[in-house]
mmCIF file of C-alpha atoms in Angstrom:
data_model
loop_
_atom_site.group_PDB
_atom_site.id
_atom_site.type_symbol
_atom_site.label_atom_id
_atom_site.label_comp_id
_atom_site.label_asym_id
_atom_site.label_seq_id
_atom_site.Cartn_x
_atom_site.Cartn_y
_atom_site.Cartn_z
ATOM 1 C CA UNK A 24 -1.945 -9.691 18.878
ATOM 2 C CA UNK A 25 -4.496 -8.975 16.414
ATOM 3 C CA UNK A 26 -2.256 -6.204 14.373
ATOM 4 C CA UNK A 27 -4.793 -3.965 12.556
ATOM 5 C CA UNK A 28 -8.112 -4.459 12.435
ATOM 6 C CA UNK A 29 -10.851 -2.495 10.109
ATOM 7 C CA UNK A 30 -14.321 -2.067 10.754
ATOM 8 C CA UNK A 31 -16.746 -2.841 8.982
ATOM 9 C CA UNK A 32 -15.255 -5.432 6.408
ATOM 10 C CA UNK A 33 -18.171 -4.445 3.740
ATOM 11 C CA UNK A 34 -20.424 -1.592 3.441
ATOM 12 C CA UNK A 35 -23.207 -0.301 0.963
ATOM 13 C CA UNK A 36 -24.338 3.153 1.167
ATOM 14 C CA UNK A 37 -26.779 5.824 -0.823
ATOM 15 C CA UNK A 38 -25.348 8.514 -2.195
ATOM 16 C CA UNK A 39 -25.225 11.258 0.947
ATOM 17 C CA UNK A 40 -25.241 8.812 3.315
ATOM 18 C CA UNK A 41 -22.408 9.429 6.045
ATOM 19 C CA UNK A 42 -20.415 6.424 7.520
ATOM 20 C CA UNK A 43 -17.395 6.250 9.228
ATOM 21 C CA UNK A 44 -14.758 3.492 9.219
ATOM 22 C CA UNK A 45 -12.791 2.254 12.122
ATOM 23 C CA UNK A 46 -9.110 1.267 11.987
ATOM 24 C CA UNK A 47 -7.444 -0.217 14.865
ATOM 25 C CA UNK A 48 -4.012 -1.752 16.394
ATOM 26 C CA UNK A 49 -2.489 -3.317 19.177
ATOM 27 C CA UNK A 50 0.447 -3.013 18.285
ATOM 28 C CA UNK A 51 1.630 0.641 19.991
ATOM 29 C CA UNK A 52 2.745 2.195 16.538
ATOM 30 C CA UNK A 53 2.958 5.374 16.178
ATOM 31 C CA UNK A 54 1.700 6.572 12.641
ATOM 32 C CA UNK A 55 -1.357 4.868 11.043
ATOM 33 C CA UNK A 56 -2.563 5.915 7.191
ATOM 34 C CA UNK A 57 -5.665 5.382 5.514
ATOM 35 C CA UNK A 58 -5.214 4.111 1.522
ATOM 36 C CA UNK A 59 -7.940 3.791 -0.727
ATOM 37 C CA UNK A 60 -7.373 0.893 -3.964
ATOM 38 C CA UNK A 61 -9.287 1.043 -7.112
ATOM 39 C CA UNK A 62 -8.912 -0.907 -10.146
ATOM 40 C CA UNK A 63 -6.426 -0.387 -11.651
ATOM 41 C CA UNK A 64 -4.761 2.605 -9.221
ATOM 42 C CA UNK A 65 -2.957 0.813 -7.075
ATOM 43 C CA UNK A 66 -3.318 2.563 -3.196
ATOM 44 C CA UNK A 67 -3.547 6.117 -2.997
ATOM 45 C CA UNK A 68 -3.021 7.537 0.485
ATOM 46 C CA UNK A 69 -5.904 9.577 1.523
ATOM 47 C CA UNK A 70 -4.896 10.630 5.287
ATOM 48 C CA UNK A 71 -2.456 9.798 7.724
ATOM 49 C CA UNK A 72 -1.442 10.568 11.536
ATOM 50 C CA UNK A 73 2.291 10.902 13.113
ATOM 51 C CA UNK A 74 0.530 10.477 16.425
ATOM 52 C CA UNK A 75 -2.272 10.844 18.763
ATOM 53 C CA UNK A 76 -4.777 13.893 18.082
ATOM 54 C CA UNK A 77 -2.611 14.545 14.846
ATOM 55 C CA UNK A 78 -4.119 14.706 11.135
ATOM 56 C CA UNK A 79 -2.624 15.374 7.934
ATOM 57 C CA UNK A 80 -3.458 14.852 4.054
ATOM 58 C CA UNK A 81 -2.346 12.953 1.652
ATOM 59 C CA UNK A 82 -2.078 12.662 -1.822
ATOM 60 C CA UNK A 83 -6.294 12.258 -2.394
ATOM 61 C CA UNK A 84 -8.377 13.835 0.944
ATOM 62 C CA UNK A 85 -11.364 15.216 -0.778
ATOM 63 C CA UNK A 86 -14.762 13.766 0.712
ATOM 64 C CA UNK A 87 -12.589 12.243 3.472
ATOM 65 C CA UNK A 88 -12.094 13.318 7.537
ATOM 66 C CA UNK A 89 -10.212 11.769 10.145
ATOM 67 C CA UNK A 90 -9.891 11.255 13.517
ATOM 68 C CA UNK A 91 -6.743 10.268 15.746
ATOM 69 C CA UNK A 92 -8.287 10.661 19.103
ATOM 70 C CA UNK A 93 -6.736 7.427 20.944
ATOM 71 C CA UNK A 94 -3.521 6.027 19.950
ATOM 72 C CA UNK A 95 -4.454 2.439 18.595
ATOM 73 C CA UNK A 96 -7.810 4.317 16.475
ATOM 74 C CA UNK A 97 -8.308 6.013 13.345
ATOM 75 C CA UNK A 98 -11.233 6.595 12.049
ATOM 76 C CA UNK A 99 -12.271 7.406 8.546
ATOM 77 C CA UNK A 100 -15.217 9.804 8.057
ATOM 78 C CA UNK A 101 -17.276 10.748 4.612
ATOM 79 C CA UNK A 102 -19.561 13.148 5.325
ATOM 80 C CA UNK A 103 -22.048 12.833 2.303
ATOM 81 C CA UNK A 104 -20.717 9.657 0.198
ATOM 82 C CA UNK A 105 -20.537 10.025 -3.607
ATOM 83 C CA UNK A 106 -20.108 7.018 -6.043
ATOM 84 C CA UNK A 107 -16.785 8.001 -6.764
ATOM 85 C CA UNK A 108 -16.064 6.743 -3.444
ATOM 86 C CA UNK A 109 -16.848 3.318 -4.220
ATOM 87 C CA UNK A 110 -13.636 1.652 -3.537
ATOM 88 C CA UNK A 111 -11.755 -0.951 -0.910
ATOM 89 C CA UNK A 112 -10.396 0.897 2.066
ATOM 90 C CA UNK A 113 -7.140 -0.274 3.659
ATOM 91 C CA UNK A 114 -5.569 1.393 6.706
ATOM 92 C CA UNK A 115 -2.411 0.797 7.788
ATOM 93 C CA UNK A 116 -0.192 1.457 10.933
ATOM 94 C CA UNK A 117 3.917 1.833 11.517
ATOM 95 C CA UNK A 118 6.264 2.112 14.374
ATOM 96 C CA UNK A 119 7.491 5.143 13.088
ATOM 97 C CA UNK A 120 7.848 6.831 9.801
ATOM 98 C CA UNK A 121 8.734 4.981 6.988
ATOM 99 C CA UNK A 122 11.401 3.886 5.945
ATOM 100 C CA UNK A 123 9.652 0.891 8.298
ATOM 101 C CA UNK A 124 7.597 -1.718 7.634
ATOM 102 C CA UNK A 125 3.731 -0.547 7.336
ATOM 103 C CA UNK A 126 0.797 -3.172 8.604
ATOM 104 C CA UNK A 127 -2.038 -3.347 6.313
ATOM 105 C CA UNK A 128 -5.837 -4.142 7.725
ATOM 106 C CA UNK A 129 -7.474 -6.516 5.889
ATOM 107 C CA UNK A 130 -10.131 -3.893 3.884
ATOM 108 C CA UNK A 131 -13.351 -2.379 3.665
ATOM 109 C CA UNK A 132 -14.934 -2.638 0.628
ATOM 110 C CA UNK A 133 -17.770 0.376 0.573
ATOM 111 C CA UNK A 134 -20.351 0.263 -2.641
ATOM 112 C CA UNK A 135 -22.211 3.604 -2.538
ATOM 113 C CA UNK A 136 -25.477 3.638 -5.394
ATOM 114 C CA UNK B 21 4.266 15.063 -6.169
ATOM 115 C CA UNK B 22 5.931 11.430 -6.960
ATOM 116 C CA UNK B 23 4.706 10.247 -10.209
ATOM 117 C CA UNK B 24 5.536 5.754 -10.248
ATOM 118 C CA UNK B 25 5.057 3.782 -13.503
ATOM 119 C CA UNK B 26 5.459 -0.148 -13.045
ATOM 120 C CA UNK B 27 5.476 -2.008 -16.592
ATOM 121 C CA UNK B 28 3.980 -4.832 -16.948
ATOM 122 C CA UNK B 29 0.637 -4.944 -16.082
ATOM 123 C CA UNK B 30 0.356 -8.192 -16.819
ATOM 124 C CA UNK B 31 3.261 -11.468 -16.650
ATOM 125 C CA UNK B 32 2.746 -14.852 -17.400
ATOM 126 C CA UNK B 33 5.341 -16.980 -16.748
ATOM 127 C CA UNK B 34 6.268 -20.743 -16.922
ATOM 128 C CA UNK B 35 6.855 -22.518 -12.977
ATOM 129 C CA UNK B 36 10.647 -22.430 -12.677
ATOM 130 C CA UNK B 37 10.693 -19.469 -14.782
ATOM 131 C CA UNK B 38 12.598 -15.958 -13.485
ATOM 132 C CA UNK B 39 10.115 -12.998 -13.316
ATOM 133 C CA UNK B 40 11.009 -9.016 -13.534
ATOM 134 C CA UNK B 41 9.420 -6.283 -12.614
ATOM 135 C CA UNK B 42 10.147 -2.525 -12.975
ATOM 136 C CA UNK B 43 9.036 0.650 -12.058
ATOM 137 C CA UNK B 44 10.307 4.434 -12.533
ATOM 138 C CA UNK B 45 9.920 7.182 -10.291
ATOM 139 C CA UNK B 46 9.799 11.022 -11.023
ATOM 140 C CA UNK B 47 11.297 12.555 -7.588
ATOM 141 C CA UNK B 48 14.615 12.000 -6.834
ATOM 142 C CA UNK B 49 14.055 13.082 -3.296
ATOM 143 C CA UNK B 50 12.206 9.604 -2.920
ATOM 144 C CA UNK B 51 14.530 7.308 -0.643
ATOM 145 C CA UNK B 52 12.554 4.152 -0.140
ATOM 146 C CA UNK B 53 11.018 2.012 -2.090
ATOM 147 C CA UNK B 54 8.753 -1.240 -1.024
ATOM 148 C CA UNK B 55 7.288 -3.990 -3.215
ATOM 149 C CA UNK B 56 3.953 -5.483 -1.813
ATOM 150 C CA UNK B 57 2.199 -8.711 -2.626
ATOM 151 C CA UNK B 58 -1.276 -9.137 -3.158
ATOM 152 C CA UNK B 59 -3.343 -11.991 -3.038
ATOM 153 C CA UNK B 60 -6.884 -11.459 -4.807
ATOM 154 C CA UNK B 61 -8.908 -10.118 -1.796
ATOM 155 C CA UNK B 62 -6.288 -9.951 0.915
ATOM 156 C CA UNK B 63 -4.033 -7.342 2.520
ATOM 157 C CA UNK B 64 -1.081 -5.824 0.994
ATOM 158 C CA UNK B 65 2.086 -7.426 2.703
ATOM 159 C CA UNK B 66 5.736 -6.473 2.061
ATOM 160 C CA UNK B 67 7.779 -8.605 0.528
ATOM 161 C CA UNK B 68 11.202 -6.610 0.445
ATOM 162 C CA UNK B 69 11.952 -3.015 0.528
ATOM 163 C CA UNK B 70 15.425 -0.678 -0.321
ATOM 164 C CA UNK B 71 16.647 2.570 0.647
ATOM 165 C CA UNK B 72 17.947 4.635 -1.236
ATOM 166 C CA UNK B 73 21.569 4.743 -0.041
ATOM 167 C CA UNK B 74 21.379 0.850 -1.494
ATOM 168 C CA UNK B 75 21.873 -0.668 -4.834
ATOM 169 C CA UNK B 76 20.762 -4.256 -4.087
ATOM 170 C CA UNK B 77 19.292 -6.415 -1.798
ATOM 171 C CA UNK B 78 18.311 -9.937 -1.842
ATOM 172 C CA UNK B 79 15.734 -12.191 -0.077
ATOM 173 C CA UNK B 80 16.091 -15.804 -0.834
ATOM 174 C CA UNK B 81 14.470 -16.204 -4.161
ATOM 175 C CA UNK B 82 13.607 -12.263 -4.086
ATOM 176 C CA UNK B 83 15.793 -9.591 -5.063
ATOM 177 C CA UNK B 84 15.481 -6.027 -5.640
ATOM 178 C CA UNK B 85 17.631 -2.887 -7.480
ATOM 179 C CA UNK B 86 17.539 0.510 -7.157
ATOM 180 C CA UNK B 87 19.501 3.141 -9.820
ATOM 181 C CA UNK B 88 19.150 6.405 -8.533
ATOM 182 C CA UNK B 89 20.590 7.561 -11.549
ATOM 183 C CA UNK B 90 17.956 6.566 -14.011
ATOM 184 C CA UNK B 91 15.120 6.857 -11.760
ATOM 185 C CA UNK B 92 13.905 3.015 -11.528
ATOM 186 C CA UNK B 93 13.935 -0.136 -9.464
ATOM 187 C CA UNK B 94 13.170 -3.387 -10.336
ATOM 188 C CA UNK B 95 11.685 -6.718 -8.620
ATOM 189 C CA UNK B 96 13.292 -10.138 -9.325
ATOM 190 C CA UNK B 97 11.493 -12.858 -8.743
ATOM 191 C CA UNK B 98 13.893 -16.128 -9.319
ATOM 192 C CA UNK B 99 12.219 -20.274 -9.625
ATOM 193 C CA UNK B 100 9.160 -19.225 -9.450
ATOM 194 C CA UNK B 101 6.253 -21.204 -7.804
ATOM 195 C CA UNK B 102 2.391 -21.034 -8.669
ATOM 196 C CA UNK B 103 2.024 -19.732 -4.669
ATOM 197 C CA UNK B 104 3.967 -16.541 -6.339
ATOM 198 C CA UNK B 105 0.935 -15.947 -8.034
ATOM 199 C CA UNK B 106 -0.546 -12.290 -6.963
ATOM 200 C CA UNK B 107 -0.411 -9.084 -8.017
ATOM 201 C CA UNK B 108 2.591 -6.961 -6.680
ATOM 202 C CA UNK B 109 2.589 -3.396 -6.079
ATOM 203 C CA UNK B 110 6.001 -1.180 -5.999
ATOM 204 C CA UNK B 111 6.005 2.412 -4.526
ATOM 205 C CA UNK B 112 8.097 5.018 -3.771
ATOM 206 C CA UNK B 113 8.519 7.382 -0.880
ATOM 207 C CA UNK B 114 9.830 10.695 0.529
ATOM 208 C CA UNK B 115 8.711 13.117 3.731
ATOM 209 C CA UNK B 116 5.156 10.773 4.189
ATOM 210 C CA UNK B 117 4.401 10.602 1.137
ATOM 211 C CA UNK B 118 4.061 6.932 -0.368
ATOM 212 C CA UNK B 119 3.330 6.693 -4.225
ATOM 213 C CA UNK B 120 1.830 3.416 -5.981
ATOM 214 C CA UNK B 121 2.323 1.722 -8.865
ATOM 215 C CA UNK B 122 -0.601 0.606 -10.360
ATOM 216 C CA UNK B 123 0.178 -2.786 -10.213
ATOM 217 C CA UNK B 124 1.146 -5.894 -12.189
ATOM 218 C CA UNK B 125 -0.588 -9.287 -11.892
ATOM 219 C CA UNK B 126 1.886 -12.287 -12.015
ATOM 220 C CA UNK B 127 0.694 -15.327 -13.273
ATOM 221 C CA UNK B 128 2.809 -18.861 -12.669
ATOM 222 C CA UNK B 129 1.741 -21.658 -14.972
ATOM 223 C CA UNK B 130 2.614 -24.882 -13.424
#
């Protein structure tokens, strides 16, 4: 098993570029999250998903869309990237809701100029 | 929402040495609480978690305490080895929400 993947593992972009980040796992869990980490912050949860073709927000979903259209994918979406988005990128997956263990990716790290 | 301080940002400590960490929370409705480790550029990984229907749990050379009363939990970190070197995260959670701590960054001096 490969657990959670995240592409791509490093990213720069302009400011208004669009890019969208892939999570993914083989591991049949149910709810997947998306964190970002700055300096400093710790992770702050941006979006998450209970299940297929289900969204929700989190604590910090400005700038941000998602996407939950197959099971094992969640996808990560800024639509015009700001340097305030600068940051590493962790998703993360669970069996069910927490309390449970949670399976981190290993990171994107996204520069945007 | 959840508000989580974790004091101290930084800890140096000698090999052998115990190590505590502690963190408060600001919404009793929070039931679990994690502690991550993080190596510099890796994943998060749990190292032990508690619910909140527990006072104490243990893990080998790891423990962890929860008072509900007072609004804090703490990581205990017992002969500790340079590999504990990382920074470790605690967070608290309620209805999927999961609050961080910022952080502290262990150091272990051999």
């Amino acid at each position: 098993n490969a657990g959670v993947t995240q592409t791509p593992k490093f990213r720069v972009l302009k400011t208004g570029q669009s890019m969208t980040l892939l999570c993914a796992q083989d591991m049949n869990h149910e709810y997947m999250y998306w964190y970002r980490q700055d300096p400093g912050m710790g992770l702050r949860l941006i979006h998450y998903s209970v299940g297929e073709g289900t969204t929700a927000k989190g604590e910090v979903p400005d700038g941000y869309n998602v996407s939950r259209l197959k099971k094992q994918n969640f996808l990560l979406g800024l639509e015009s990237a700001a340097p305030s988005q600068t940051s590493v990128y962790f998703c993360a997956s669970s069996y069910t809701s927490i309390p449970t263990t949670q399976y981190f990716g290993p990171g994107t790290r996204l520069l945007v100029l | 929402g959840e508000n989580v301080e974790q004091h101290p940002s930084t800890l140096s400590v000698q090999e052998g040495d115990s190590a505590v960490i502690k963190c408060t929370y600001s919404d009793s409705a929070s039931n679990y609480f994690p502690w991550y480790k993080q190596e510099l550029g890796k994943r998060p990984q749990l190292i032990i978690d508690i619910r909140s229907n527990v006072g104490e749990k243990k893990d080998q050379r790891i423990a962890v305490t929860l008072n509900k009363t007072a609004k804090h939990f703490s990581l205990h970190i017992t002969e500790t080895q340079p590999e504990d070197s990382a920074v470790y995260f605690c967070a608290a959670y309620n209805n999927n929400d999961m609050r961080f701590g910022a952080g502290t960054r262990l150091t272990v001096k051999p």
